[in-house]
C-alpha cells in the first residue's frame, strides 16, 4: 500500500452511502488506485486550480460524474472530505469553499489533539 486513506468526520461516508451499489463499486475502485499506485493518473486525482492543496477524486459511472475532495497530510494520507455529483462543466465554487473549510477544520482539530 502506497497511501493510507482516512475519512474526516462523516462527510464522505454520508455521500458514499447515498450512492447506488454500482457507483459505490466504482468509488471503491478509484480509492484502490489512490491507495496502491505510485503515480496516480490525473484521470482519477487532480489538483483544483486556485486552492491550497485541495484535490478532487474523479469518478465516472455511466453518464454520471462524481467528485470527492481530498488533500494530503504528511505526504501520504489522503483525507476524504465532501463529495457531490457533478452536473456542470465547472466544479461549483461552493463545493470548493466547503472543502477548503473542512481542510482548515481538520488541521485545527489535529493541532488541538481532537479525534477526526
Short mmCIF file of C-alpha atoms in Angstrom, two decimals:
data_model
loop_
_atom_site.label_atom_id
_atom_site.label_comp_id
_atom_site.label_asym_id
_atom_site.label_seq_id
_atom_site.Cartn_x
_atom_site.Cartn_y
_atom_site.Cartn_z
CA UNK A 1 0.00 0.00 0.00
CA UNK A 2 1.39 3.40 -1.01
CA UNK A 3 -1.08 5.67 0.80
CA UNK A 4 -3.43 5.48 3.72
CA UNK A 5 -6.88 6.96 3.21
CA UNK A 6 -8.76 8.35 6.15
CA UNK A 7 -12.14 10.00 6.38
CA UNK A 8 -12.56 13.35 8.05
CA UNK A 9 -15.70 13.20 10.18
CA UNK A 10 -18.80 11.91 8.39
CA UNK A 11 -18.89 13.91 5.15
CA UNK A 12 -17.53 11.33 2.72
CA UNK A 13 -19.38 8.42 4.32
CA UNK A 14 -22.72 10.21 4.05
CA UNK A 15 -22.07 10.87 0.35
CA UNK A 16 -20.89 7.30 -0.24
CA UNK A 17 -23.91 5.69 1.40
CA UNK A 18 -26.30 7.74 -0.75
CA UNK A 19 -24.90 6.15 -3.94
CA UNK A 20 -26.07 3.02 -5.73
CA UNK A 21 -24.15 -0.22 -5.23
CA UNK A 22 -22.59 0.08 -8.71
CA UNK A 23 -21.48 3.66 -8.06
CA UNK A 24 -20.01 2.55 -4.71
CA UNK A 25 -18.05 -0.15 -6.58
CA UNK A 26 -16.61 2.47 -8.91
CA UNK A 27 -15.70 4.73 -5.96
CA UNK A 28 -14.02 1.74 -4.28
CA UNK A 29 -12.03 1.08 -7.47
CA UNK A 30 -10.78 4.69 -7.62
CA UNK A 31 -9.86 4.56 -3.92
CA UNK A 32 -7.86 1.38 -4.56
CA UNK A 33 -5.95 3.15 -7.34
CA UNK A 34 -5.20 6.06 -4.99
CA UNK A 35 -4.02 3.68 -2.25
CA UNK A 36 -1.79 1.50 -4.40
CA UNK A 37 -0.44 3.29 -7.49
CA UNK A 38 2.84 5.26 -7.30
CA UNK A 39 1.78 7.98 -9.70
CA UNK A 40 -1.98 8.43 -9.67
CA UNK A 41 -3.27 9.30 -13.16
CA UNK A 42 -4.95 12.70 -13.46
CA UNK A 43 -7.99 10.80 -14.71
CA UNK A 44 -8.54 9.78 -11.05
CA UNK A 45 -6.99 12.57 -8.96
CA UNK A 46 -6.48 16.20 -9.96
CA UNK A 47 -5.38 19.32 -8.07
CA UNK A 48 -8.02 22.04 -8.06
CA UNK A 49 -6.54 25.22 -9.50
CA UNK A 50 -6.62 28.18 -7.16
CA UNK A 51 -6.67 26.10 -3.97
CA UNK A 52 -4.05 25.32 -1.39
CA UNK A 53 -3.67 21.59 -1.88
CA UNK A 54 -7.26 20.53 -2.49
CA UNK A 55 -7.59 17.62 -4.90
CA UNK A 56 -10.64 16.05 -6.45
CA UNK A 57 -11.09 12.32 -6.80
CA UNK A 58 -12.72 11.89 -10.18
CA UNK A 59 -15.30 9.15 -10.51
CA UNK A 60 -17.37 8.43 -13.58
CA UNK A 61 -20.07 5.81 -13.74
CA UNK A 62 -22.33 5.61 -16.76
CA UNK A 63 -23.23 9.16 -17.69
CA UNK A 64 -22.78 10.41 -14.11
CA UNK A 65 -19.73 12.26 -12.84
CA UNK A 66 -18.85 12.44 -9.15
CA UNK A 67 -16.19 14.36 -7.30
CA UNK A 68 -14.79 13.76 -3.83
CA UNK A 69 -12.49 16.38 -2.37
CA UNK A 70 -9.34 15.37 -0.54
CA UNK A 71 -5.89 16.56 0.47
CA UNK A 72 -2.63 15.08 1.64
CA UNK A 73 -1.29 15.13 5.18
CA UNK A 74 2.29 14.15 5.97
CA UNK A 75 2.78 13.35 2.29
CA UNK A 76 0.89 10.07 2.38
CA UNK A 77 -2.51 10.31 3.98
CA UNK A 78 -5.38 11.16 1.69
CA UNK A 79 -8.09 12.79 3.75
CA UNK A 80 -11.51 12.42 2.16
CA UNK A 81 -13.88 15.32 2.57
CA UNK A 82 -17.18 16.15 0.92
CA UNK A 83 -18.44 14.56 -2.28
CA UNK A 84 -21.06 15.51 -4.83
CA UNK A 85 -22.48 14.63 -8.22
CA UNK A 86 -21.13 16.99 -10.83
CA UNK A 87 -23.81 18.36 -13.13
CA UNK A 88 -21.98 21.25 -14.81
CA UNK A 89 -18.70 21.59 -16.69
CA UNK A 90 -17.09 23.62 -13.92
CA UNK A 91 -16.77 22.47 -10.32
CA UNK A 92 -19.12 24.66 -8.23
CA UNK A 93 -17.25 27.22 -6.13
CA UNK A 94 -19.49 26.49 -3.11
CA UNK A 95 -18.24 22.88 -3.11
CA UNK A 96 -14.60 24.04 -3.30
CA UNK A 97 -15.20 26.53 -0.48
CA UNK A 98 -16.72 23.76 1.65
CA UNK A 99 -13.68 21.54 1.04
CA UNK A 100 -11.30 24.35 2.00
CA UNK A 101 -13.23 24.97 5.24
CA UNK A 102 -13.13 21.26 6.07
CA UNK A 103 -9.38 21.09 5.40
CA UNK A 104 -8.81 24.05 7.72
CA UNK A 105 -11.01 22.43 10.40
CA UNK A 106 -9.07 19.16 10.02
CA UNK A 107 -5.74 20.86 10.75
CA UNK A 108 -7.27 22.81 13.65
CA UNK A 109 -8.57 19.54 15.12
CA UNK A 110 -5.18 17.89 14.59
CA UNK A 111 -3.36 20.80 16.23
CA UNK A 112 -5.71 20.66 19.20
CA UNK A 113 -5.43 16.90 19.50
CA UNK A 114 -9.08 16.26 18.64
CA UNK A 115 -10.11 12.98 17.04
CA UNK A 116 -11.14 13.14 13.42
#
